Structure formats: structure tokens, C-alpha cells
mmCIF file of C-alpha atoms in Angstrom:
data_model
loop_
_atom_site.group_PDB
_atom_site.id
_atom_site.type_symbol
_atom_site.label_atom_id
_atom_site.label_comp_id
_atom_site.label_asym_id
_atom_site.label_seq_id
_atom_site.Cartn_x
_atom_site.Cartn_y
_atom_site.Cartn_z
ATOM 1 C CA MET A 1 0.000 0.000 0.000
ATOM 2 C CA TYR A 2 1.381 3.422 -0.967
ATOM 3 C CA ASP A 3 2.159 5.787 1.897
ATOM 4 C CA ASP A 4 2.032 9.426 0.812
ATOM 5 C CA ASN A 5 2.986 10.762 4.258
ATOM 6 C CA PRO A 6 6.127 12.900 3.667
ATOM 7 C CA TYR A 7 7.047 12.841 7.354
ATOM 8 C CA PRO A 8 8.720 9.831 8.991
ATOM 9 C CA THR A 9 6.686 8.167 11.711
ATOM 10 C CA ASP A 10 9.668 7.181 13.843
ATOM 11 C CA ILE A 11 11.145 10.443 15.075
ATOM 12 C CA ARG A 12 14.122 10.274 17.419
ATOM 13 C CA GLU A 13 14.127 13.100 19.937
ATOM 14 C CA TYR A 14 17.042 14.178 22.114
ATOM 15 C CA LEU A 15 17.198 16.699 24.946
ATOM 16 C CA TYR A 16 20.611 18.088 25.846
ATOM 17 C CA LYS A 17 21.579 20.473 28.617
ATOM 18 C CA VAL A 18 24.297 22.907 27.522
ATOM 19 C CA LEU A 19 25.886 25.421 29.903
ATOM 20 C CA VAL A 20 26.850 28.970 28.923
ATOM 21 C CA ILE A 21 29.353 30.313 31.462
ATOM 22 C CA GLY A 22 31.903 33.092 31.872
ATOM 23 C CA ASP A 23 32.486 36.345 33.708
ATOM 24 C CA LEU A 24 29.846 39.030 34.189
ATOM 25 C CA GLY A 25 29.179 41.158 31.118
ATOM 26 C CA THR A 26 30.854 38.936 28.543
ATOM 27 C CA GLY A 27 27.659 38.700 26.471
ATOM 28 C CA LYS A 28 26.353 35.257 27.418
ATOM 29 C CA THR A 29 22.706 36.343 27.422
ATOM 30 C CA SER A 30 23.129 38.206 24.121
ATOM 31 C CA ILE A 31 24.637 35.108 22.511
ATOM 32 C CA ILE A 32 21.750 32.935 23.692
ATOM 33 C CA LYS A 33 19.114 35.444 22.551
ATOM 34 C CA ARG A 34 20.746 35.694 19.151
ATOM 35 C CA TYR A 35 21.025 31.925 18.764
ATOM 36 C CA VAL A 36 17.540 31.038 20.007
ATOM 37 C CA HIS A 37 15.446 34.026 18.871
ATOM 38 C CA ASN A 38 17.757 35.773 16.372
ATOM 39 C CA ILE A 39 17.447 39.086 18.235
ATOM 40 C CA PHE A 40 19.969 41.466 19.756
ATOM 41 C CA SER A 41 19.602 44.222 22.329
ATOM 42 C CA THR A 42 22.004 46.344 24.366
ATOM 43 C CA ASN A 43 19.541 46.517 27.267
ATOM 44 C CA TYR A 44 19.817 43.055 28.839
ATOM 45 C CA LYS A 45 20.060 43.036 32.620
ATOM 46 C CA SER A 46 22.648 40.945 34.422
ATOM 47 C CA THR A 47 21.543 37.367 34.946
ATOM 48 C CA ILE A 48 20.739 36.571 38.569
ATOM 49 C CA GLY A 49 21.562 32.959 39.424
ATOM 50 C CA VAL A 50 20.564 31.122 36.259
ATOM 51 C CA ASP A 51 18.276 31.618 33.276
ATOM 52 C CA PHE A 52 17.054 29.158 30.665
ATOM 53 C CA ALA A 53 16.309 29.053 26.944
ATOM 54 C CA LEU A 54 15.209 26.241 24.652
ATOM 55 C CA LYS A 55 16.262 25.777 21.035
ATOM 56 C CA VAL A 56 14.549 23.105 18.912
ATOM 57 C CA ILE A 57 16.470 21.882 15.887
ATOM 58 C CA GLN A 58 15.387 19.561 13.083
ATOM 59 C CA TRP A 59 18.775 17.846 12.913
ATOM 60 C CA SER A 60 17.719 15.405 10.188
ATOM 61 C CA PRO A 61 14.412 14.159 8.723
ATOM 62 C CA ASP A 62 14.039 11.671 11.587
ATOM 63 C CA THR A 63 15.948 13.457 14.385
ATOM 64 C CA VAL A 64 14.865 16.386 16.534
ATOM 65 C CA ILE A 65 17.247 17.951 19.055
ATOM 66 C CA ARG A 66 16.133 20.146 21.923
ATOM 67 C CA ILE A 67 18.941 22.166 23.467
ATOM 68 C CA GLN A 68 18.311 23.519 26.943
ATOM 69 C CA LEU A 69 20.740 26.413 27.348
ATOM 70 C CA TRP A 70 21.599 27.338 30.931
ATOM 71 C CA ASP A 71 22.751 30.927 31.237
ATOM 72 C CA ILE A 72 24.834 30.914 34.436
ATOM 73 C CA ALA A 73 25.413 34.211 36.252
ATOM 74 C CA GLY A 74 28.987 35.458 36.067
ATOM 75 C CA GLN A 75 29.075 37.027 39.534
ATOM 76 C CA GLU A 76 31.553 35.410 41.895
ATOM 77 C CA LYS A 77 28.935 35.184 44.660
ATOM 78 C CA PHE A 78 27.034 32.575 42.681
ATOM 79 C CA SER A 79 30.024 30.246 42.226
ATOM 80 C CA GLY A 80 29.010 28.146 45.239
ATOM 81 C CA LEU A 81 25.840 27.108 43.440
ATOM 82 C CA THR A 82 27.436 26.023 40.201
ATOM 83 C CA ARG A 83 27.559 22.341 41.174
ATOM 84 C CA VAL A 84 23.746 22.336 41.229
ATOM 85 C CA TYR A 85 23.524 24.258 37.949
ATOM 86 C CA TYR A 86 26.089 22.068 36.176
ATOM 87 C CA LYS A 87 24.360 18.777 37.041
ATOM 88 C CA GLU A 88 23.549 16.570 34.016
ATOM 89 C CA ALA A 89 25.064 18.989 31.490
ATOM 90 C CA VAL A 90 26.526 17.308 28.404
ATOM 91 C CA ALA A 91 28.487 20.259 26.987
ATOM 92 C CA ALA A 92 29.357 23.892 27.620
ATOM 93 C CA LEU A 93 30.263 27.208 26.037
ATOM 94 C CA VAL A 94 32.728 29.378 27.954
ATOM 95 C CA VAL A 95 32.505 33.058 26.966
ATOM 96 C CA TYR A 96 34.932 35.925 27.413
ATOM 97 C CA ASP A 97 34.964 39.540 26.192
ATOM 98 C CA VAL A 98 37.824 40.312 23.778
ATOM 99 C CA THR A 99 37.835 43.955 24.919
ATOM 100 C CA ARG A 100 38.394 43.018 28.591
ATOM 101 C CA PRO A 101 41.580 40.959 29.161
ATOM 102 C CA LYS A 102 40.589 40.067 32.728
ATOM 103 C CA THR A 103 37.648 38.028 31.411
ATOM 104 C CA PHE A 104 40.108 35.977 29.337
ATOM 105 C CA GLU A 105 42.340 35.492 32.385
ATOM 106 C CA ALA A 106 39.310 34.018 34.185
ATOM 107 C CA VAL A 107 38.643 31.415 31.471
ATOM 108 C CA PRO A 108 40.901 28.690 32.994
ATOM 109 C CA LYS A 109 39.109 29.183 36.320
ATOM 110 C CA TRP A 110 35.735 28.568 34.696
ATOM 111 C CA LYS A 111 37.057 25.505 32.861
ATOM 112 C CA SER A 112 38.612 24.092 36.037
ATOM 113 C CA ASP A 113 35.403 24.698 37.988
ATOM 114 C CA LEU A 114 33.448 22.941 35.249
ATOM 115 C CA ASP A 115 35.749 19.909 35.107
ATOM 116 C CA SER A 116 35.643 19.479 38.885
ATOM 117 C CA LYS A 117 31.856 19.479 39.108
ATOM 118 C CA VAL A 118 30.460 17.705 36.046
ATOM 119 C CA SER A 119 31.582 14.909 33.731
ATOM 120 C CA LEU A 120 30.193 12.488 31.166
ATOM 121 C CA PRO A 121 28.912 9.043 32.272
ATOM 122 C CA GLY A 122 32.319 7.509 31.541
ATOM 123 C CA GLY A 123 34.072 10.060 33.743
ATOM 124 C CA GLU A 124 35.676 12.110 30.977
ATOM 125 C CA PRO A 125 35.188 15.917 30.845
ATOM 126 C CA ILE A 126 32.206 17.281 28.963
ATOM 127 C CA PRO A 127 33.039 18.867 25.571
ATOM 128 C CA VAL A 128 33.641 22.619 25.855
ATOM 129 C CA VAL A 129 33.985 25.338 23.208
ATOM 130 C CA LEU A 130 35.517 28.760 23.912
ATOM 131 C CA LEU A 131 33.803 31.885 22.534
ATOM 132 C CA ALA A 132 35.903 35.040 22.119
ATOM 133 C CA ASN A 133 32.928 37.403 22.098
ATOM 134 C CA LYS A 134 32.378 41.026 21.020
ATOM 135 C CA ILE A 135 34.815 40.924 18.133
ATOM 136 C CA ASP A 136 32.748 43.735 16.594
ATOM 137 C CA LEU A 137 34.227 46.020 19.273
ATOM 138 C CA GLN A 138 37.851 45.178 18.518
ATOM 139 C CA GLU A 139 40.032 48.014 17.334
ATOM 140 C CA GLN A 140 39.999 48.338 13.563
ATOM 141 C CA GLY A 141 42.598 46.113 11.953
ATOM 142 C CA SER A 142 43.242 44.059 15.108
ATOM 143 C CA SER A 143 42.465 40.375 15.313
ATOM 144 C CA LEU A 144 42.933 37.392 17.568
ATOM 145 C CA ASP A 145 46.145 35.430 17.116
ATOM 146 C CA THR A 146 44.930 32.108 15.739
ATOM 147 C CA GLU A 147 48.072 30.200 16.680
ATOM 148 C CA ASP A 148 48.041 31.475 20.266
ATOM 149 C CA MET A 149 44.336 30.750 20.657
ATOM 150 C CA ASP A 150 44.718 27.234 19.261
ATOM 151 C CA LYS A 151 47.558 26.596 21.701
ATOM 152 C CA PHE A 152 45.536 27.981 24.611
ATOM 153 C CA CYS A 153 42.612 25.677 23.769
ATOM 154 C CA GLN A 154 44.864 22.656 23.509
ATOM 155 C CA GLU A 155 46.544 23.384 26.846
ATOM 156 C CA ASN A 156 43.255 24.045 28.665
ATOM 157 C CA GLY A 157 41.070 21.281 27.265
ATOM 158 C CA PHE A 158 38.835 23.223 24.874
ATOM 159 C CA LEU A 159 37.751 21.479 21.682
ATOM 160 C CA LYS A 160 37.879 24.671 19.637
ATOM 161 C CA TRP A 161 37.425 28.446 19.818
ATOM 162 C CA PHE A 162 35.346 30.874 17.794
ATOM 163 C CA GLY A 163 35.492 34.645 17.533
ATOM 164 C CA THR A 164 31.855 35.689 17.943
ATOM 165 C CA SER A 165 29.621 38.748 17.853
ATOM 166 C CA ALA A 166 26.024 38.645 19.042
ATOM 167 C CA LYS A 167 25.480 42.101 17.548
ATOM 168 C CA ASP A 168 26.669 41.095 14.067
ATOM 169 C CA ASN A 169 25.468 37.484 14.424
ATOM 170 C CA LYS A 170 28.949 36.200 13.630
ATOM 171 C CA ASN A 171 30.017 32.569 14.201
ATOM 172 C CA ILE A 172 27.385 31.871 16.879
ATOM 173 C CA GLU A 173 25.491 29.392 14.714
ATOM 174 C CA ASP A 174 28.784 27.797 13.615
ATOM 175 C CA ALA A 175 30.007 27.393 17.195
ATOM 176 C CA ALA A 176 26.721 25.839 18.331
ATOM 177 C CA ARG A 177 26.668 23.531 15.310
ATOM 178 C CA PHE A 178 30.223 22.368 16.019
ATOM 179 C CA LEU A 179 29.363 21.611 19.648
ATOM 180 C CA LEU A 180 26.183 19.756 18.673
ATOM 181 C CA GLU A 181 28.079 17.629 16.163
ATOM 182 C CA GLU A 182 30.470 16.683 18.949
ATOM 183 C CA ILE A 183 27.569 15.804 21.258
ATOM 184 C CA MET A 184 25.888 13.666 18.600
ATOM 185 C CA SER A 185 29.174 11.946 17.740
ATOM 186 C CA ARG A 186 29.727 10.999 21.374
ATOM 187 C CA GLU A 187 26.097 9.878 21.622
ATOM 188 C CA ALA A 188 26.637 7.526 18.694
ATOM 189 C CA GLU A 189 29.875 6.179 20.196
ATOM 190 C CA LEU A 190 28.115 5.561 23.503
ATOM 191 C CA ALA A 191 25.294 3.687 21.749
ATOM 192 C CA VAL A 192 27.819 1.452 19.963
ATOM 193 C CA GLN A 193 29.684 0.794 23.216
ATOM 194 C CA GLN A 194 26.463 -0.070 25.046
ATOM 195 C CA ALA A 195 25.461 -2.458 22.258
ATOM 196 C CA GLN A 196 28.869 -4.135 22.413
ATOM 197 C CA ASP A 197 28.668 -4.436 26.205
ATOM 198 C CA ALA A 198 25.195 -5.964 25.962
ATOM 199 C CA ALA A 199 26.375 -8.464 23.354
ATOM 200 C CA MET A 200 29.359 -9.409 25.504
ATOM 201 C CA THR A 201 27.115 -9.938 28.538
ATOM 202 C CA ASP A 202 24.795 -12.190 26.518
ATOM 203 C CA ARG A 203 27.780 -14.181 25.213
ATOM 204 C CA ILE A 204 29.144 -14.708 28.714
ATOM 205 C CA GLN A 205 25.777 -15.883 29.984
ATOM 206 C CA LEU A 206 25.401 -18.341 27.109
ATOM 207 C CA ASN A 207 28.861 -19.779 27.703
ATOM 208 C CA GLN A 208 28.407 -20.303 31.436
ATOM 209 C CA PRO A 209 28.172 -24.015 32.382
ATOM 210 C CA ARG A 210 24.695 -25.062 33.377
ATOM 211 C CA ALA A 211 24.204 -26.675 36.786
ATOM 212 C CA LYS A 212 23.441 -30.436 36.681
ATOM 213 C CA ASP A 213 20.159 -31.712 38.013
ATOM 214 C CA GLY A 214 20.164 -34.174 40.948
ATOM 215 C CA CYS A 215 22.933 -35.158 43.347
ATOM 216 C CA CYS A 216 26.363 -36.642 42.727
#
């Protein structure tokens, strides 16, 4: 019988919690608003504690991804609560402001705090991407040193870095896409590993000697 339904009936849905962290005023909220709603404003108030946003993506014809973005306050006084906020996160974006060097100096602290409080089921660190934000405010003709940034990411456990601008909508979609591809890749690897473990368990059970009935 011919099925003229253009939409697949078996849709796989995933929900991922992604953290957005960094010092106060680095543009975390602006990045999230641009990514989720494609809007930009200079009038955002400082996040108090934590805020949330949801982005729904049709990843493929049969796969829907829901990203729950956790906008963590950058104030130092909230650092004691980060263990609660980080729980069950599968990835993170660490943001700094290219016009304020002190926010870059704080990046290793944020990464260390993250690694000490959340990890993947296997114990390895969650994947993290570094965003060098507000590149639209850089002095004309200046740019980030690619070699130095690559080295910094390698030494501090970041997968990659992107120069971003929420105002100009630059590289935010690319950075999020890169992080999602990493999440999905690890999800696929985990599924393969679980299938292999299940097959090994079944094989062991089948090969175990069966107890004899009756007495010797």
C-alpha cells in the first residue's frame, strides 16, 4: 500500500543540557538570545543565578534535538551554586569579552570549575567550546592570534574556539553547530559501546556451564 505521508513516523528526539558560562558582562545572554530568537539588544540586565532558553532543531528528517541552554550568572557570589547548575550537562560554552583581558584570564578558572563538578557518564570531561565574544568592538585592523588561541585551547582542554559577535550574528550558529556535532558523535559512540557491552554480557551468559540436576 502506498504511503504518501512525507514525514517519517519514527522520530528520534534528544534533549541536551548545555551550559553557557563566563564572567559578568561577557555577552552570554546576548549570545543565547541571538542563537535562540535571532534578536539582539544592548539593554539586557545581568543574569541573577541562572536563566534558561530552549532551542529546537530539526537535525535530520528523523531526528529532533532540543537544546536547553543554561545561562549561568557570572558574579563570583554565585560560584558556590554552580555544582547544582552544572548537574547533568553534556556540553558547555565558555565566553569571554575580547575587549576586557581580565575576562580571558578568568577562562581557565571557569574551565577548572566545570571539570571538577560535572563529567560524562564515563568520567571524561564534557566537551567545551571557547567563545571570544564582542569581536565587533575590537580596534579596527586588530584580530585574535589564531596560533596562540589554538595553543591555549589545547593546553586548557577546549575542543575549539570561535570569535563571535552577538550584535553582528557572527560565528554563533557555527560554534553551536560544532558543539552539537560533537555531542551527537559521542552519543553515537556511547550507543555502539552499550550495544557491544550488551552483546558481551549475553555471550558470557550463554557460555556459562549449566548446573546439573540431581545429586552426585
